[in-house]
Short mmCIF file of C-alpha atoms in Angstrom, two decimals:
data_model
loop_
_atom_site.label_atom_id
_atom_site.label_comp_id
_atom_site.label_asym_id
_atom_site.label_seq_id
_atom_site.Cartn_x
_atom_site.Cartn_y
_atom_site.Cartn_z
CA UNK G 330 102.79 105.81 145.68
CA UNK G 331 102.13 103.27 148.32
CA UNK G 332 105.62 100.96 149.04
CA UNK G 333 105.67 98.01 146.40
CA UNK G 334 106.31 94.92 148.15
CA UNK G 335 108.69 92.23 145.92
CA UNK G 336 108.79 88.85 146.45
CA UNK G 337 112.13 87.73 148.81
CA UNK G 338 113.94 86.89 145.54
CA UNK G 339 113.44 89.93 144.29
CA UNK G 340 115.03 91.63 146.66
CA UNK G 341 118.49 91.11 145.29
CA UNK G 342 121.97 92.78 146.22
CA UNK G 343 122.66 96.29 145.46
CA UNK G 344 119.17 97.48 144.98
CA UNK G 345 117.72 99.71 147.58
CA UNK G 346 116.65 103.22 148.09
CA UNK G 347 117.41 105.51 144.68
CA UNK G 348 117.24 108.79 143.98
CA UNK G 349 113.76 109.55 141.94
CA UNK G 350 114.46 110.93 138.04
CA UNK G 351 111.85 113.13 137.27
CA UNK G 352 111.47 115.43 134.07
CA UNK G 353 114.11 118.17 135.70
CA UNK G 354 115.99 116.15 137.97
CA UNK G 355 118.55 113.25 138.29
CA UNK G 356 118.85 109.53 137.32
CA UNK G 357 118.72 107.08 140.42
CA UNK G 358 121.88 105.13 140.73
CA UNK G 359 121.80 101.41 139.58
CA UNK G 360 123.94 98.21 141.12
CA UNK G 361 124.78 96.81 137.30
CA UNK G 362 126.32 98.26 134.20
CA UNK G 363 125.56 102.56 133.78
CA UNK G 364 124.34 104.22 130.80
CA UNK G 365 127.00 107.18 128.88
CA UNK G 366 127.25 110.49 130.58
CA UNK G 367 124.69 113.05 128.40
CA UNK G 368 127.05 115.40 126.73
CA UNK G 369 125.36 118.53 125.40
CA UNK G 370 125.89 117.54 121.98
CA UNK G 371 124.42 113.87 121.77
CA UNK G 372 122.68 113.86 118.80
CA UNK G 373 122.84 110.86 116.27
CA UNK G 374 123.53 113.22 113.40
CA UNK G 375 126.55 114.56 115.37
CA UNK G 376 124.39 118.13 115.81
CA UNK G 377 125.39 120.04 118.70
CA UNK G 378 123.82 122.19 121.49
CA UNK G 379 122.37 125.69 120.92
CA UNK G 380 119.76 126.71 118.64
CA UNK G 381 116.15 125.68 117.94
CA UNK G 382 117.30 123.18 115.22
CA UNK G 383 119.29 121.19 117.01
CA UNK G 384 116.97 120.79 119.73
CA UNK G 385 114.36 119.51 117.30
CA UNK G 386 117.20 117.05 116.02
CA UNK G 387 117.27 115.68 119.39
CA UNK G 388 113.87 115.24 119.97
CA UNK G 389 113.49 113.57 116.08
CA UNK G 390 115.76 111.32 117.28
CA UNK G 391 114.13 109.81 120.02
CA UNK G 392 111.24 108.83 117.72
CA UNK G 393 110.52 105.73 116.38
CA UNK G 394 107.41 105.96 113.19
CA UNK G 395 105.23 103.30 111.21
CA UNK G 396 104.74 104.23 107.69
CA UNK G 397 102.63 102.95 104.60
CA UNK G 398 104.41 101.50 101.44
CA UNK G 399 106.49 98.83 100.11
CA UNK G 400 108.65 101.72 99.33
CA UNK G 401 109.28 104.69 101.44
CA UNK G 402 107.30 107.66 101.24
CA UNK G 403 108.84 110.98 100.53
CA UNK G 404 107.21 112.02 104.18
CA UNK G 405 109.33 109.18 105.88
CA UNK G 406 112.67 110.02 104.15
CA UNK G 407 112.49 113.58 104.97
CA UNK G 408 112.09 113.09 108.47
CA UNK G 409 115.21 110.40 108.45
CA UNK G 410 117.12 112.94 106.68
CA UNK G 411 115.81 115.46 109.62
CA UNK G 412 117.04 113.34 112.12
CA UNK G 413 114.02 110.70 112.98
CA UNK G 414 115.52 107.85 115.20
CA UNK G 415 114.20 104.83 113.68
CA UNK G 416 110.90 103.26 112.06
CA UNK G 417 109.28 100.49 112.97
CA UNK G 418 108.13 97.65 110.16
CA UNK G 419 104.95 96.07 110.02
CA UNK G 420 103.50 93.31 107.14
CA UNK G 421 99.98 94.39 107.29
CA UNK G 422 98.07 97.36 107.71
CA UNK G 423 95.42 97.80 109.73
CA UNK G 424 93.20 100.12 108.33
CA UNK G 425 93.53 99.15 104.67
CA UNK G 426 94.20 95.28 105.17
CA UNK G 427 96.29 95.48 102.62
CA UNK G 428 100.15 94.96 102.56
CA UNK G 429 102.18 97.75 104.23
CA UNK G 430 106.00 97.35 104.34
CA UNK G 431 106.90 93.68 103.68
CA UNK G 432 106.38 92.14 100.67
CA UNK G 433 109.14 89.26 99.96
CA UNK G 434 112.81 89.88 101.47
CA UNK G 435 114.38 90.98 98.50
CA UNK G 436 111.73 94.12 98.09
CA UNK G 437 111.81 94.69 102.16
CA UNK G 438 115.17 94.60 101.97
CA UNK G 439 115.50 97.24 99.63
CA UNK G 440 113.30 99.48 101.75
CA UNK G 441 115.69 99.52 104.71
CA UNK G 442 118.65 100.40 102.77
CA UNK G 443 117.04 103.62 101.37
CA UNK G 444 115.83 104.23 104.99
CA UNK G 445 119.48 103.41 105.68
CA UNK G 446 120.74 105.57 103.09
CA UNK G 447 118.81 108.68 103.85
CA UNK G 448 120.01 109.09 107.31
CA UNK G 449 122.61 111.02 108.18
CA UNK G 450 123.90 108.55 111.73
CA UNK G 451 122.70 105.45 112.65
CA UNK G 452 119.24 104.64 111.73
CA UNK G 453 116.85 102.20 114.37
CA UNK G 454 115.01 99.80 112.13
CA UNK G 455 112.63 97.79 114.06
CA UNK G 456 110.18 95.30 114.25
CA UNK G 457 108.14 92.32 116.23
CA UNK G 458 109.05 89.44 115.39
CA UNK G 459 107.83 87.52 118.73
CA UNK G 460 107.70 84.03 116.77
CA UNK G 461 104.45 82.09 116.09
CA UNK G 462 101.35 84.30 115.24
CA UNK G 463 102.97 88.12 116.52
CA UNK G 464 105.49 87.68 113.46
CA UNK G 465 105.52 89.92 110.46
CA UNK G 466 108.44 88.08 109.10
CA UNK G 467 106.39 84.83 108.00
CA UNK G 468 106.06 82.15 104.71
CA UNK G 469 103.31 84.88 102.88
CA UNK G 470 105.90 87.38 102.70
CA UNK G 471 108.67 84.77 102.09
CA UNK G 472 110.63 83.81 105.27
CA UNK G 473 110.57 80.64 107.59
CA UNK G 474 107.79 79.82 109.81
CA UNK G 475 108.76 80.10 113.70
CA UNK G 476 107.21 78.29 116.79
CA UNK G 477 105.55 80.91 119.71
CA UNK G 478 107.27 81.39 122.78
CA UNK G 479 104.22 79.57 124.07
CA UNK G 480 105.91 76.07 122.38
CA UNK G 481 108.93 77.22 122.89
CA UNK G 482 108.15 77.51 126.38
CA UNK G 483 106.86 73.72 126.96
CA UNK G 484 109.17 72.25 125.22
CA UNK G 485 111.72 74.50 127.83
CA UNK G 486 114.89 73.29 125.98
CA UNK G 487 117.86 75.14 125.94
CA UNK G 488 119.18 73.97 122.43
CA UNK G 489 115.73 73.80 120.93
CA UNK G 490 115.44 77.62 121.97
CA UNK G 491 119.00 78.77 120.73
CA UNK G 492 117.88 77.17 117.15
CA UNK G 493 114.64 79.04 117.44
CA UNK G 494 116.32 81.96 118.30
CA UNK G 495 118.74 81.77 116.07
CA UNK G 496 116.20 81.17 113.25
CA UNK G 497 114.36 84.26 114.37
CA UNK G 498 117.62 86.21 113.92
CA UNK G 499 118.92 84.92 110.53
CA UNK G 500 115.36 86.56 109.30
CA UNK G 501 115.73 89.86 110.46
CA UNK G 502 119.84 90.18 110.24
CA UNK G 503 118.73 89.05 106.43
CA UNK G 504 116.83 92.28 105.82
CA UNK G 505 118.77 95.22 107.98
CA UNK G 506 116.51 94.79 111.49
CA UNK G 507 118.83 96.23 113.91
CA UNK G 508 116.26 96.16 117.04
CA UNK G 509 113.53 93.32 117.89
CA UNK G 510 110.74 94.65 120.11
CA UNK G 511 111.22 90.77 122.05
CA UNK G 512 111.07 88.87 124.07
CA UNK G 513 107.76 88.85 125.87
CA UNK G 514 108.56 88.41 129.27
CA UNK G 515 105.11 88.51 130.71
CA UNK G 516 103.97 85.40 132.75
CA UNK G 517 101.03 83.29 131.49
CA UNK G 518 98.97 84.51 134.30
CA UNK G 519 95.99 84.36 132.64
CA UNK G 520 95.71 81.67 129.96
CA UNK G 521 92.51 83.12 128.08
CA UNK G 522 94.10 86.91 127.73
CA UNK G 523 93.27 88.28 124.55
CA UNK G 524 96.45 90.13 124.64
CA UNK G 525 99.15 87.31 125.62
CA UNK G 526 98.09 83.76 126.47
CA UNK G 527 95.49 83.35 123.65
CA UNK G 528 97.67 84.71 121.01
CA UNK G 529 100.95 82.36 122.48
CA UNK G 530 102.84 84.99 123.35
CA UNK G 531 104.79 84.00 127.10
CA UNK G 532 106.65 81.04 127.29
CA UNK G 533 105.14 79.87 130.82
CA UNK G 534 103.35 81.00 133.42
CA UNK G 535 106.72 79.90 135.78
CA UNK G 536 109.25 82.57 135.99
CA UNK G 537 112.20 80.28 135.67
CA UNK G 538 110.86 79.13 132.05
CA UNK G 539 110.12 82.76 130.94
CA UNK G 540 114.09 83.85 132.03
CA UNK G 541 115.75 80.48 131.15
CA UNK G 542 114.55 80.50 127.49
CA UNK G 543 114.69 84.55 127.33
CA UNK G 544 118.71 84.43 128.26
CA UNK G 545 118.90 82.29 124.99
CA UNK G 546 116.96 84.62 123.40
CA UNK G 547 118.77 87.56 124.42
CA UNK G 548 121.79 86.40 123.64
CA UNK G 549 120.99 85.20 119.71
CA UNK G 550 119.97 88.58 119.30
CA UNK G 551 123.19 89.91 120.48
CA UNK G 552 125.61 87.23 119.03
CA UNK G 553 124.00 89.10 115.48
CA UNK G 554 124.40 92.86 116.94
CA UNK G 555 120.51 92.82 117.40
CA UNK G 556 119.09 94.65 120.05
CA UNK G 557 116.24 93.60 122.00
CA UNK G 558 113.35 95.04 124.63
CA UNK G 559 111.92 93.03 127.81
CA UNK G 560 108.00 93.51 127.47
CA UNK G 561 105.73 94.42 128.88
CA UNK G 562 106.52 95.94 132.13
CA UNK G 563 105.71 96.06 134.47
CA UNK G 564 103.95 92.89 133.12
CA UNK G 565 100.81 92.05 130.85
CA UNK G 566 99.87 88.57 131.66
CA UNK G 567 96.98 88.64 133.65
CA UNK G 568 95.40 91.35 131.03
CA UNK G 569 91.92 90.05 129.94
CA UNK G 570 92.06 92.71 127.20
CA UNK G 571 94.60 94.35 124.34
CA UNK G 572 95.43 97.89 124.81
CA UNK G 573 95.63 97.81 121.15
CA UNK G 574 92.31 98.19 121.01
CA UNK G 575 91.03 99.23 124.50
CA UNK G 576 91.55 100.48 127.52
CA UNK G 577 92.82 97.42 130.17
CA UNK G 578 92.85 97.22 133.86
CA UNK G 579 95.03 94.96 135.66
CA UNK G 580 94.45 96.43 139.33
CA UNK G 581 92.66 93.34 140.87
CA UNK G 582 94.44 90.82 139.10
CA UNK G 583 98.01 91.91 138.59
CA UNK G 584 100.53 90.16 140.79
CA UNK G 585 103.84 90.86 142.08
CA UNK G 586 105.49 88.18 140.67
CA UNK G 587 105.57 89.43 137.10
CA UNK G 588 107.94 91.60 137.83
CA UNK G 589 110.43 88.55 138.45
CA UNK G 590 111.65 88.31 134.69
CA UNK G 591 112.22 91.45 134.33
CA UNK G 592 114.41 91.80 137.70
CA UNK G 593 116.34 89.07 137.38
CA UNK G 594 117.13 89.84 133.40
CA UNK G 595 118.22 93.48 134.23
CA UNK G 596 120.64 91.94 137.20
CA UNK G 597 122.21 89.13 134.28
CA UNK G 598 122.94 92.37 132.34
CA UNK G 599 120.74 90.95 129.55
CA UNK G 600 118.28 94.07 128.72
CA UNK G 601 119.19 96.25 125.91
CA UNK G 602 116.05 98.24 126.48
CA UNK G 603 112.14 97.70 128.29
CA UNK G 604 109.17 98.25 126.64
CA UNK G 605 106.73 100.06 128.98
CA UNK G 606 102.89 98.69 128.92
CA UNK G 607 100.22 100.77 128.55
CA UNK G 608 98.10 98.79 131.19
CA UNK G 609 96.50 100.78 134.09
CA UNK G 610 97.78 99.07 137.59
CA UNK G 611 96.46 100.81 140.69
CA UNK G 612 98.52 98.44 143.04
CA UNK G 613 101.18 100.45 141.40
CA UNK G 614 100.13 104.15 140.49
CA UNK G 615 96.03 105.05 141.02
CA UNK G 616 95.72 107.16 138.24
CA UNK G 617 98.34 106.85 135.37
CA UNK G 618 99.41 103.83 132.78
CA UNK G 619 102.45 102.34 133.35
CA UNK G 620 103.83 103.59 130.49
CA UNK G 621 102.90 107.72 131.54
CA UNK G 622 103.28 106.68 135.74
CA UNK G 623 106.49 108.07 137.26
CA UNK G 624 105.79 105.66 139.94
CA UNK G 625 105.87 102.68 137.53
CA UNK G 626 108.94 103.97 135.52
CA UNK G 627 111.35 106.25 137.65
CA UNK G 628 110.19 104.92 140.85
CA UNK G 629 109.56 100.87 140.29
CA UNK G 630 111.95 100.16 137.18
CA UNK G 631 114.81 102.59 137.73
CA UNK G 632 114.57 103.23 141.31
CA UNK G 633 113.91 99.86 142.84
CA UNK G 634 114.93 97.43 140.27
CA UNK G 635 117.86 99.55 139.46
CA UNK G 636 117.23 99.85 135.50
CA UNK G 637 119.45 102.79 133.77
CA UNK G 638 118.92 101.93 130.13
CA UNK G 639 116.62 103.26 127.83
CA UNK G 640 112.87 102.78 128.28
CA UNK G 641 110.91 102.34 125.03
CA UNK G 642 106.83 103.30 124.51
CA UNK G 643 104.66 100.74 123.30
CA UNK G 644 102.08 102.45 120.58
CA UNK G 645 101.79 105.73 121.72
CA UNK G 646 98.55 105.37 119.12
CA UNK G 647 97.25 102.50 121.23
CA UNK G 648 93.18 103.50 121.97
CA UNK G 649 94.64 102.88 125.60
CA UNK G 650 96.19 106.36 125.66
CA UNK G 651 94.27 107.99 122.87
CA UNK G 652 90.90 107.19 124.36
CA UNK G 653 92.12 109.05 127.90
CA UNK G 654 94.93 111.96 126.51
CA UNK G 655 95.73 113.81 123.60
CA UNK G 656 98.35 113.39 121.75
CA UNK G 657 100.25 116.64 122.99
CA UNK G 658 99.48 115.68 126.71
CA UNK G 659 100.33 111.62 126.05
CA UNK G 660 103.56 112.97 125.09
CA UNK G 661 104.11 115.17 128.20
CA UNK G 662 103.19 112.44 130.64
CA UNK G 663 105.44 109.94 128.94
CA UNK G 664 108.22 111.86 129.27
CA UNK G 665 107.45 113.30 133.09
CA UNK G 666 107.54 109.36 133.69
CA UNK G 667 110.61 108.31 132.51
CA UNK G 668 110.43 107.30 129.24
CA UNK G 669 113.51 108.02 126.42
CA UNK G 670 112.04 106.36 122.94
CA UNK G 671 108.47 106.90 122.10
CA UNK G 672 106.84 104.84 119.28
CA UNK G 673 104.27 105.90 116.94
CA UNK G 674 103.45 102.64 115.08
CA UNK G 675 101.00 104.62 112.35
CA UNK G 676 98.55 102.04 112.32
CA UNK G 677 95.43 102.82 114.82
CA UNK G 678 95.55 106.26 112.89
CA UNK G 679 97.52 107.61 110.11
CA UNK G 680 99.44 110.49 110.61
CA UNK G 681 102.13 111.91 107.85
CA UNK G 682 102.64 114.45 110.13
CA UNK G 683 103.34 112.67 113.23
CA UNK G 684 106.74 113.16 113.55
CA UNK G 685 106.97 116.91 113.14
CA UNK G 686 103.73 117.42 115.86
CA UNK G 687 105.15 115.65 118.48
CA UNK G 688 108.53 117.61 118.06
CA UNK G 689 106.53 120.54 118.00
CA UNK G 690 104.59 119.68 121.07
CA UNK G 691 108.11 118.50 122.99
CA UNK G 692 109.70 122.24 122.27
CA UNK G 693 106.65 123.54 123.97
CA UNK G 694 107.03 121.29 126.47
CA UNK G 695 110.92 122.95 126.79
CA UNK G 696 109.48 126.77 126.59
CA UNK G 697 107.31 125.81 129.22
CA UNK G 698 109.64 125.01 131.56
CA UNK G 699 107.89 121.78 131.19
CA UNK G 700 110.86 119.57 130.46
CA UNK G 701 114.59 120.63 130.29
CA UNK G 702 117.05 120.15 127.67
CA UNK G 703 119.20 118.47 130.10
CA UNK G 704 116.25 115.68 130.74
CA UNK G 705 116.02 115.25 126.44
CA UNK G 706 120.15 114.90 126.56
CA UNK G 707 119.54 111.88 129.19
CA UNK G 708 117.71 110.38 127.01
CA UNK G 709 119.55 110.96 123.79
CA UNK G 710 122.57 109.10 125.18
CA UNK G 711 120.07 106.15 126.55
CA UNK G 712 118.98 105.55 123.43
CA UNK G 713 121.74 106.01 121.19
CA UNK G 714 122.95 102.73 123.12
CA UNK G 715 120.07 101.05 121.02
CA UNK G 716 121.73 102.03 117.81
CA UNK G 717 124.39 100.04 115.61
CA UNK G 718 127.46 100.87 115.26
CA UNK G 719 128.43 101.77 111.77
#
């Protein structure tokens, strides 16, 4: 990868050269707070090394599934039991049209204590709730309506965003949420974006605004024992297109800038986790996505801006990846990048079996020589940071 070139501001104390993680090797050393040592026995279920089984526990539990049905499916519960790391909520399916997982609060709140109930450790239970239109929390399935970021953003109020925030919270403390896949720090690069400025989602196109009224954000969430992820890095605002739905290029419009947020959040010790983007940025790696380029995640985020927590997938369904790469090979490149939690929303296709092919195609991955066992413990301990304590 050619040298990335950061603003002057971005250039901040402490970061410089690192060493590069790759799928055998080490983690680069970072100038704020360190992740826990890997143990060889790091397992949410409290499995330890040695055996077939346990590996597969490991892997499970650095999965995060969608799933159909106001109540769970028998699919879902046996892979919780087995060890899955979390699920991921959503109010409408998008295949069917129809409701999926949240109904009123009293019925969703059901759901996530027999999710809860059926796992053996700490279970993630997540969910967008962004505010304004990317909410799935909202008045038809019985909880408040909440402003965008975008009107949070001009209004650029600290109090006025803690009660938004705040608001945002109460909702998804209310029904057992334990991680929020928010805030969107992208910049409002480009106003007409189908994936970001047309749907509200960045509170300004000024980096100041985005981190000012994400630090309030951030910190709501955490006052609750909510985690949080910083998307979409290495940033989506100047995206014309969703990768959703389609395969997006930002190489010729991308600039350095949007990396800002997410610098100056990780050096305030405010990220819990970042969401990797699925956008294709040749200013950054010619040939991969950010979210399966080893120059975007080891090298960029860990390396130069000194990130050692976990790293979380957006849909690993998205048509962005499944249009390019198979599932089995998606996988592989995701984790040769850098990446610790890998999320299979469910909703592009439906899969019952999701959970038990991708474990299946990360153990070949391991007899291969492929990936280690060390390089799954690294990220076993990353992401067991995400999970509540209980």
């Amino acid at each position: 990868m050619d040298s990335v070139h950061l603003p002057r501001r971005l250039l901040l104390a402490g970061i410089g050269s690192a060493a590069v993680a790759t799928v055998t090797g080490c983690e680069s050393h970072r100038a704020t707070s360190s992740t826990p040592r890997p143990t060889s026995s790091p397992g949410p279920s409290g499995t330890s090394g040695g055996g077939e089984a346990a590996l597969r526990r490991k892997i499970a539990s650095l999965l995060v599934v969608g799933f159909r049905g106001t109540q769970a499916p028998n699919w879902i519960i046996k892979a919780v039991r087995d060890g899955l790391g979390g699920v991921i909520l959503f109010d409408e399916d998008l295949e069917t049209r129809s409701v999926r997982n949240i109904r009123s609060p009293e019925q969703v709140t059901r759901l996530v204590k027999s999710l809860k109930d059926a796992s053996p450790g700490p279970l993630i239970v997540s969910i967008d709730q962004e505010g304004g239109r990317t909410s799935r929390l909202k008045p038809s399935n019985g909880f408040p309506t909440t402003k965008s970021e975008a009107e949070i953003g001009a209004e650029n109020s600290p109090s006025a965003t803690r009660d938004w925030a705040r608001g945002l919270v109460a909702s998804l403390t209310r029904i057992g949420v334990n991680l929020n896949y928010a805030p969107v720090v992208d910049l409002n690069i480009n106003p007409d974006s189908r994936a970001i400025g047309k749907l509200g989602r960045s509170f300004s196109a000024d980096p100041d605004v985005v981190v000012n009224n994400a630090t309030e954000e951030i910190q709501a969430h955490r006052a609750a024992g909510v985690k949080t992820s910083l998307k979409h890095f290495p940033g989506s605002g100047s995206a014309a297109g969703n990768t959703d739905f389609e395969v997006v290029d930002v190489s010729d419009t991308w600039r350095e800038v949007e990396l800002e947020p997410f610098q100056r959040l990780i050096q305030a010790g405010l990220a819990d986790s970042v969401m990797a983007a699925h956008v294709l940025n040749k200013q950054l790696d010619p040939a991969y996505p950010a979210s399966l380029s080893t120059a975007t995640v080891t090298d960029l985020l860990r390396g130069r801006l000194g990130w050692r927590g976990p790293v979380v997938s957006d849909d690993m369904q998205a048509v962005a990846i499944t249009e390019r790469y198979g599932a089995a090979e998606a996988v592989a490149l995701a984790s040769r990048a850098g990446l610790d939690l890998l999320v299979f929303a469910n909703q592009q296709v439906y899969n019952a079996r999701v959970v038990e092919e991708t474990v299946d195609a990360i153990i070949d991955l391991v007899r291969t020589g492929r990936l280690t066992e060390d390089r799954i413990d690294q990220s076993v301990a990353r992401v067991n940071s995400l999970r509540p304590k209980r």
